[in-house]
Amino acid sequence: MERSKVVIVGTGFVGMSYAYALVNQGAVEEIVLIDIDPLKAEGEAMDLNHGLAFAPRKMSIKSGTYQDTKDAGLVVITAGVSQKDGETRLDLLARNAKIMKTIVKDIMASGFSGIILVATNPVDLLTYVVWKESGLPSHRVIGSGTSLDSARLRYEISRYIEIDVRNIHAYILGEHGDSEFVCWSNANVGGKPFKDVIESMHQITFDDLEDIAYKVKHAAYDIILRKKATYYGIGMALVRITSAIFNNENRILPISVYNEGIYPCESDIYIGLPAVLNRDGVHHIVKLNLSEKEKDQLNHSASLLRKNLDSILKMS
Ligand code: NAD
């Protein structure tokens, strides 16, 4: 991975928030935009190029085709369709799974051998579909998982205790969805276990934890109610993952990874867990000591993912 080249498939809200954040942070040398609507991708590339005069580094930005994935280090999939009138959640899921398959076929036909990062929802299930279809080793196919949810959690905690969000270390684990849960047992603030933080601070009590978990879980619904979609947060989370890869950081991030049985829950699924990321993808999954309650929550989340995965695999 000599050059840092990213191909973004899907130039909607999420894809372009990611691209915009990449440009502003100067995170990569090359960005190629692909969309089923080539004119949209072309227009987005033109618009972004006009900001290069103000970017922190020299970059190449263009719209392209799947041939451009051949020498890309990373392909990020943010393409997707939304629910049609009368369509069930499962039908939508099957439709998005089909889209993933065609996209992956085109990527792999180019000779691509980099890393694929999926953000399209339901991200854990679609990352599995992408992994299966690509034939790539599982450490080279990841999903954004609970990276955004964990950032939301850190933000909410930071608001309560008035400590910089970057000093808050806490994960949301499990499905990126309704069955996700807060891993309170491993949360800490600047190295101080969260339990001690609560006992020594008046701004937060044990009763507030449920409130924080609720706010994080419902954040997407709350935003969608107001502006119909969420995209800035995920755009920045995707840049963090991208930088961990291209800078060979060995950075620990909560992302959707293939559970080969590292955690004692349903295996052969993709699920949000902390993983060490570098230029080769997932170096290893970090095994945390979970509380009994958290073990149950992870089990529940993993079983739901397994059930839904079986349904879409049957449908496609
Ligand atoms: P959007 O409708 O704005 O964009 C989707 C884009 O995909 C469109 O430009 C569309 O033309 C393109 N597209 C559709 N089919 C395609 C195909 N076959 N090939 C190439 N491009 C294709 O949607 P959005 O708001 O950008 O959301 C995209 C996805 O990201 C959704 O599934 C959404 O739920 C998900 N999302 C994930 C997270 C997360 O944390 N993982 C957060 C927010 C949104």
Tab-separated table of C-alpha atoms in Angstrom, residues 3-308:
chain	number	residue	atom	x	y	z
A	3	ARG	CA	-0.066	5.445	-2.070
A	4	SER	CA	-3.070	6.236	0.058
A	5	LYS	CA	-5.849	5.827	-2.489
A	6	VAL	CA	-9.494	5.502	-1.462
A	7	VAL	CA	-12.403	4.669	-3.718
A	8	ILE	CA	-15.812	5.664	-2.358
A	9	VAL	CA	-18.783	3.774	-3.756
A	10	GLY	CA	-21.962	5.772	-3.155
A	11	THR	CA	-21.763	9.566	-3.283
A	12	GLY	CA	-24.829	10.320	-1.163
A	13	PHE	CA	-24.878	12.090	2.183
A	14	VAL	CA	-22.619	9.613	3.957
A	15	GLY	CA	-20.163	9.095	1.104
A	16	MET	CA	-19.731	12.804	0.545
A	17	SER	CA	-19.500	13.730	4.230
A	18	TYR	CA	-16.698	11.192	4.413
A	19	ALA	CA	-15.029	12.592	1.279
A	20	TYR	CA	-15.352	16.159	2.587
A	21	ALA	CA	-13.810	15.163	5.930
A	22	LEU	CA	-10.994	13.336	4.097
A	23	VAL	CA	-10.186	16.477	2.126
A	24	ASN	CA	-10.346	18.761	5.161
A	25	GLN	CA	-8.058	16.501	7.154
A	26	GLY	CA	-5.774	15.750	4.196
A	27	ALA	CA	-6.148	12.119	5.195
A	28	VAL	CA	-5.272	10.534	1.829
A	29	GLU	CA	-3.487	11.319	-1.437
A	30	GLU	CA	-6.147	10.126	-3.842
A	31	ILE	CA	-9.956	9.926	-3.779
A	32	VAL	CA	-12.078	8.356	-6.525
A	33	LEU	CA	-15.868	8.682	-6.431
A	34	ILE	CA	-18.228	6.095	-7.916
A	35	ASP	CA	-22.021	6.179	-7.968
A	36	ILE	CA	-24.740	4.448	-9.932
A	37	ASP	CA	-25.481	7.993	-11.070
A	38	PRO	CA	-22.147	8.929	-12.737
A	39	LEU	CA	-23.149	12.564	-13.206
A	40	LYS	CA	-23.665	12.915	-9.458
A	41	ALA	CA	-20.193	11.482	-8.791
A	42	GLU	CA	-18.726	13.791	-11.423
A	43	GLY	CA	-20.388	16.880	-9.950
A	44	GLU	CA	-19.261	15.965	-6.433
A	45	ALA	CA	-15.653	15.546	-7.613
A	46	MET	CA	-15.753	18.928	-9.362
A	47	ASP	CA	-17.124	20.616	-6.236
A	48	LEU	CA	-14.527	19.014	-3.928
A	49	ASN	CA	-11.673	19.884	-6.301
A	50	HIS	CA	-12.579	23.549	-5.941
A	51	GLY	CA	-11.717	23.318	-2.248
A	52	LEU	CA	-8.217	21.954	-2.842
A	53	ALA	CA	-6.722	25.440	-2.675
A	54	PHE	CA	-7.690	25.442	1.008
A	55	ALA	CA	-6.839	21.817	1.830
A	56	PRO	CA	-3.907	20.911	4.102
A	57	ARG	CA	-2.156	18.892	1.381
A	58	LYS	CA	-1.989	18.116	-2.314
A	59	MET	CA	-4.605	15.555	-3.274
A	60	SER	CA	-6.089	14.029	-6.416
A	61	ILE	CA	-9.898	13.830	-6.565
A	62	LYS	CA	-11.907	12.478	-9.479
A	63	SER	CA	-14.993	10.455	-10.372
A	64	GLY	CA	-14.267	7.073	-11.853
A	65	THR	CA	-15.248	3.494	-12.534
A	66	TYR	CA	-14.594	0.148	-10.847
A	67	GLN	CA	-11.346	-0.101	-12.838
A	68	ASP	CA	-10.050	2.546	-10.410
A	69	THR	CA	-10.340	0.129	-7.504
A	70	LYS	CA	-7.533	-2.046	-8.962
A	71	ASP	CA	-4.716	-0.236	-7.144
A	72	ALA	CA	-6.746	1.280	-4.293
A	73	GLY	CA	-5.690	0.514	-0.746
A	74	LEU	CA	-9.215	0.995	0.527
A	75	VAL	CA	-12.705	0.868	-0.930
A	76	VAL	CA	-15.436	2.361	1.232
A	77	ILE	CA	-19.000	1.335	0.449
A	78	THR	CA	-21.656	3.877	1.379
A	79	ALA	CA	-24.087	3.037	-1.440
A	80	GLY	CA	-27.587	2.010	-0.584
A	81	VAL	CA	-31.258	2.378	-1.276
A	82	SER	CA	-33.976	3.390	1.134
A	83	GLN	CA	-37.273	1.742	1.947
A	84	LYS	CA	-39.976	1.858	-0.751
A	85	ASP	CA	-43.662	2.225	0.115
A	86	GLY	CA	-44.998	-1.115	1.331
A	87	GLU	CA	-41.569	-2.718	1.482
A	88	THR	CA	-40.694	-4.672	4.627
A	89	ARG	CA	-37.402	-4.172	6.478
A	90	LEU	CA	-36.343	-7.623	5.360
A	91	ASP	CA	-37.152	-6.899	1.690
A	92	LEU	CA	-35.062	-3.744	1.918
A	93	LEU	CA	-32.291	-5.740	3.510
A	94	ALA	CA	-32.372	-8.283	0.698
A	95	ARG	CA	-32.338	-5.493	-1.900
A	96	ASN	CA	-29.322	-3.832	-0.288
A	97	ALA	CA	-27.604	-7.221	-0.025
A	98	LYS	CA	-28.082	-7.670	-3.796
A	99	ILE	CA	-26.603	-4.214	-4.416
A	100	MET	CA	-23.589	-5.118	-2.256
A	101	LYS	CA	-23.060	-8.280	-4.298
A	102	THR	CA	-23.020	-6.448	-7.644
A	103	ILE	CA	-20.701	-3.766	-6.273
A	104	VAL	CA	-18.291	-6.346	-4.841
A	105	LYS	CA	-18.300	-8.342	-8.071
A	106	ASP	CA	-17.232	-5.209	-9.965
A	107	ILE	CA	-14.580	-4.339	-7.377
A	108	MET	CA	-13.043	-7.807	-7.400
A	109	ALA	CA	-13.118	-8.026	-11.237
A	110	SER	CA	-10.598	-5.156	-11.302
A	111	GLY	CA	-7.977	-7.247	-9.475
A	112	PHE	CA	-8.469	-5.335	-6.209
A	113	SER	CA	-6.527	-6.689	-3.252
A	114	GLY	CA	-6.910	-3.965	-0.630
A	115	ILE	CA	-9.306	-3.487	2.275
A	116	ILE	CA	-13.069	-2.988	2.036
A	117	LEU	CA	-14.867	-0.871	4.630
A	118	VAL	CA	-18.672	-0.982	4.641
A	119	ALA	CA	-20.899	1.745	6.110
A	120	THR	CA	-24.223	0.896	4.432
A	121	ASN	CA	-26.886	-0.306	6.868
A	122	PRO	CA	-27.563	-2.765	8.339
A	123	VAL	CA	-23.805	-2.584	8.473
A	124	ASP	CA	-22.961	-5.829	10.329
A	125	LEU	CA	-25.092	-7.972	8.012
A	126	LEU	CA	-23.962	-6.270	4.816
A	127	THR	CA	-20.297	-6.479	5.826
A	128	TYR	CA	-20.774	-10.249	6.095
A	129	VAL	CA	-22.339	-10.311	2.605
A	130	VAL	CA	-19.443	-8.255	1.216
A	131	TRP	CA	-16.889	-10.519	2.874
A	132	LYS	CA	-18.500	-13.695	1.495
A	133	GLU	CA	-18.884	-12.267	-1.993
A	134	SER	CA	-15.360	-10.816	-2.154
A	135	GLY	CA	-13.469	-13.957	-1.211
A	136	LEU	CA	-11.039	-11.688	0.681
A	137	PRO	CA	-9.709	-12.839	4.054
A	138	SER	CA	-11.943	-11.610	6.879
A	139	HIS	CA	-9.256	-9.282	8.286
A	140	ARG	CA	-9.444	-7.263	5.050
A	141	VAL	CA	-13.215	-6.704	5.169
A	142	ILE	CA	-14.600	-4.550	7.961
A	143	GLY	CA	-17.675	-2.486	8.752
A	144	SER	CA	-17.978	0.851	10.549
A	145	GLY	CA	-19.714	-1.118	13.314
A	146	THR	CA	-20.186	0.755	16.575
A	147	SER	CA	-17.495	3.377	15.898
A	148	LEU	CA	-20.082	6.137	15.532
A	149	ASP	CA	-22.168	4.865	18.463
A	150	SER	CA	-19.065	4.815	20.674
A	151	ALA	CA	-18.231	8.393	19.637
A	152	ARG	CA	-21.791	9.387	20.568
A	153	LEU	CA	-21.375	7.669	23.934
A	154	ARG	CA	-18.110	9.482	24.642
A	155	TYR	CA	-19.754	12.768	23.729
A	156	GLU	CA	-22.703	12.175	26.082
A	157	ILE	CA	-20.431	11.165	28.985
A	158	SER	CA	-18.213	14.178	28.319
A	159	ARG	CA	-21.228	16.497	28.552
A	160	TYR	CA	-22.170	15.096	31.962
A	161	ILE	CA	-18.779	15.232	33.585
A	162	GLU	CA	-17.329	18.200	31.678
A	163	ILE	CA	-14.152	16.410	30.662
A	164	ASP	CA	-12.783	16.513	27.132
A	165	VAL	CA	-14.378	13.848	24.926
A	166	ARG	CA	-10.905	12.603	23.932
A	167	ASN	CA	-10.218	11.603	27.547
A	168	ILE	CA	-13.326	9.433	27.655
A	169	HIS	CA	-12.614	5.817	26.754
A	170	ALA	CA	-15.777	3.798	26.366
A	171	TYR	CA	-17.292	1.401	23.872
A	172	ILE	CA	-20.670	0.546	22.530
A	173	LEU	CA	-20.447	-3.103	21.465
A	174	GLY	CA	-22.605	-5.530	19.512
A	175	GLU	CA	-24.868	-4.822	16.561
A	176	HIS	CA	-24.899	-1.286	15.146
A	177	GLY	CA	-28.609	-1.127	15.906
A	178	ASP	CA	-31.207	-1.701	18.574
A	179	SER	CA	-29.413	-4.539	20.394
A	180	GLU	CA	-26.145	-2.629	20.914
A	181	PHE	CA	-25.048	-2.050	24.513
A	182	VAL	CA	-22.670	0.077	26.568
A	183	CYS	CA	-19.631	-1.753	27.904
A	184	TRP	CA	-19.586	0.148	31.216
A	185	SER	CA	-17.268	-2.369	32.891
A	186	ASN	CA	-14.358	-1.239	30.690
A	187	ALA	CA	-15.132	2.490	30.497
A	188	ASN	CA	-12.585	4.900	31.959
A	189	VAL	CA	-11.851	8.602	32.062
A	190	GLY	CA	-8.171	9.364	31.647
A	191	GLY	CA	-7.372	5.971	33.158
A	192	LYS	CA	-9.827	6.256	36.077
A	193	PRO	CA	-12.395	3.422	36.025
A	194	PHE	CA	-15.867	4.764	35.352
A	195	LYS	CA	-17.244	3.403	38.629
A	196	ASP	CA	-14.681	5.512	40.539
A	197	VAL	CA	-15.507	8.542	38.400
A	198	ILE	CA	-19.167	8.308	39.416
A	199	GLU	CA	-18.310	7.833	43.082
A	200	SER	CA	-16.010	10.850	43.125
A	201	MET	CA	-18.012	13.305	40.996
A	202	HIS	CA	-21.272	15.028	41.745
A	203	GLN	CA	-22.214	15.688	38.087
A	204	ILE	CA	-23.105	12.050	37.391
A	205	THR	CA	-24.788	9.232	39.318
A	206	PHE	CA	-25.357	5.548	38.577
A	207	ASP	CA	-28.956	6.475	37.651
A	208	ASP	CA	-27.664	8.640	34.790
A	209	LEU	CA	-26.100	5.646	33.037
A	210	GLU	CA	-29.427	4.399	31.705
A	211	ASP	CA	-30.195	7.875	30.422
A	212	ILE	CA	-26.849	8.088	28.615
A	213	ALA	CA	-27.276	4.622	27.074
A	214	TYR	CA	-30.802	5.537	25.927
A	215	LYS	CA	-29.658	8.805	24.311
A	216	VAL	CA	-26.889	7.025	22.408
A	217	LYS	CA	-29.147	4.215	21.227
A	218	HIS	CA	-31.794	6.676	20.040
A	219	ALA	CA	-29.401	9.269	18.606
A	220	ALA	CA	-29.944	8.208	14.998
A	221	TYR	CA	-33.750	8.235	15.401
A	222	ASP	CA	-33.590	11.660	17.063
A	223	ILE	CA	-31.486	13.128	14.257
A	224	ILE	CA	-33.511	11.500	11.485
A	225	LEU	CA	-36.692	12.946	13.011
A	226	ARG	CA	-35.201	16.410	12.635
A	227	LYS	CA	-33.138	16.268	9.411
A	228	LYS	CA	-34.057	12.911	7.802
A	229	ALA	CA	-30.547	11.428	7.803
A	230	THR	CA	-27.277	11.340	9.756
A	231	TYR	CA	-23.969	11.780	7.998
A	232	TYR	CA	-21.349	14.124	9.530
A	233	GLY	CA	-20.553	11.882	12.505
A	234	ILE	CA	-20.241	8.745	10.407
A	235	GLY	CA	-18.158	10.658	7.836
A	236	MET	CA	-15.627	11.534	10.541
A	237	ALA	CA	-15.679	8.030	12.036
A	238	LEU	CA	-14.844	6.641	8.586
A	239	VAL	CA	-11.883	9.036	8.312
A	240	ARG	CA	-10.573	7.804	11.697
A	241	ILE	CA	-10.746	4.213	10.458
A	242	THR	CA	-9.104	5.236	7.161
A	243	SER	CA	-6.207	6.947	8.958
A	244	ALA	CA	-5.675	3.932	11.217
A	245	ILE	CA	-5.267	1.847	8.064
A	246	PHE	CA	-3.100	4.102	5.899
A	247	ASN	CA	-0.886	5.289	8.781
A	248	ASN	CA	-0.428	1.688	9.946
A	249	GLU	CA	-1.455	2.870	13.407
A	250	ASN	CA	-2.335	-0.368	15.222
A	251	ARG	CA	-5.202	1.725	16.558
A	252	ILE	CA	-7.960	0.108	18.611
A	253	LEU	CA	-11.393	1.009	17.269
A	254	PRO	CA	-14.846	-0.515	17.804
A	255	ILE	CA	-15.707	-1.705	14.303
A	256	SER	CA	-17.634	-4.531	12.720
A	257	VAL	CA	-15.319	-7.535	12.577
A	258	TYR	CA	-15.647	-11.214	11.867
A	259	ASN	CA	-16.065	-13.073	15.149
A	260	GLU	CA	-14.134	-16.297	14.800
A	261	GLY	CA	-15.074	-17.268	18.336
A	262	ILE	CA	-12.827	-14.814	20.172
A	263	TYR	CA	-15.878	-13.862	22.215
A	264	PRO	CA	-18.074	-16.665	23.509
A	265	CYS	CA	-21.143	-15.773	21.467
A	266	GLU	CA	-22.484	-16.757	18.070
A	267	SER	CA	-19.509	-16.969	15.688
A	268	ASP	CA	-19.451	-16.700	11.879
A	269	ILE	CA	-21.010	-13.245	12.032
A	270	TYR	CA	-19.762	-9.668	11.772
A	271	ILE	CA	-20.354	-7.697	14.972
A	272	GLY	CA	-19.072	-4.530	16.674
A	273	LEU	CA	-16.007	-5.336	18.805
A	274	PRO	CA	-12.771	-3.472	19.591
A	275	ALA	CA	-10.084	-4.378	17.071
A	276	VAL	CA	-6.490	-3.383	16.344
A	277	LEU	CA	-6.333	-1.832	12.884
A	278	ASN	CA	-3.321	-1.301	10.659
A	279	ARG	CA	-2.470	-1.240	6.966
A	280	ASP	CA	-3.217	-4.942	6.661
A	281	GLY	CA	-6.714	-4.524	8.141
A	282	VAL	CA	-7.643	-6.164	11.432
A	283	HIS	CA	-4.506	-7.289	13.240
A	284	HIS	CA	-6.502	-8.841	16.073
A	285	ILE	CA	-9.719	-8.452	18.033
A	286	VAL	CA	-9.218	-7.142	21.576
A	287	LYS	CA	-10.734	-9.479	24.117
A	288	LEU	CA	-12.239	-7.516	27.021
A	289	ASN	CA	-13.325	-8.959	30.344
A	290	LEU	CA	-17.063	-8.360	30.183
A	291	SER	CA	-19.429	-8.380	33.143
A	292	GLU	CA	-22.036	-11.178	33.270
A	293	LYS	CA	-24.718	-8.728	32.118
A	294	GLU	CA	-22.563	-7.592	29.190
A	295	LYS	CA	-21.876	-11.200	28.199
A	296	ASP	CA	-25.641	-11.741	28.019
A	297	GLN	CA	-26.092	-8.547	26.024
A	298	LEU	CA	-23.413	-9.587	23.539
A	299	ASN	CA	-24.990	-13.015	23.223
A	300	HIS	CA	-28.403	-11.500	22.597
A	301	SER	CA	-27.045	-9.093	19.971
A	302	ALA	CA	-25.051	-11.834	18.225
A	303	SER	CA	-28.058	-14.185	18.136
A	304	LEU	CA	-30.205	-11.494	16.533
A	305	LEU	CA	-27.545	-10.856	13.903
A	306	ARG	CA	-27.313	-14.603	13.199
A	307	LYS	CA	-31.094	-14.833	12.782
A	308	ASN	CA	-31.274	-11.880	10.376
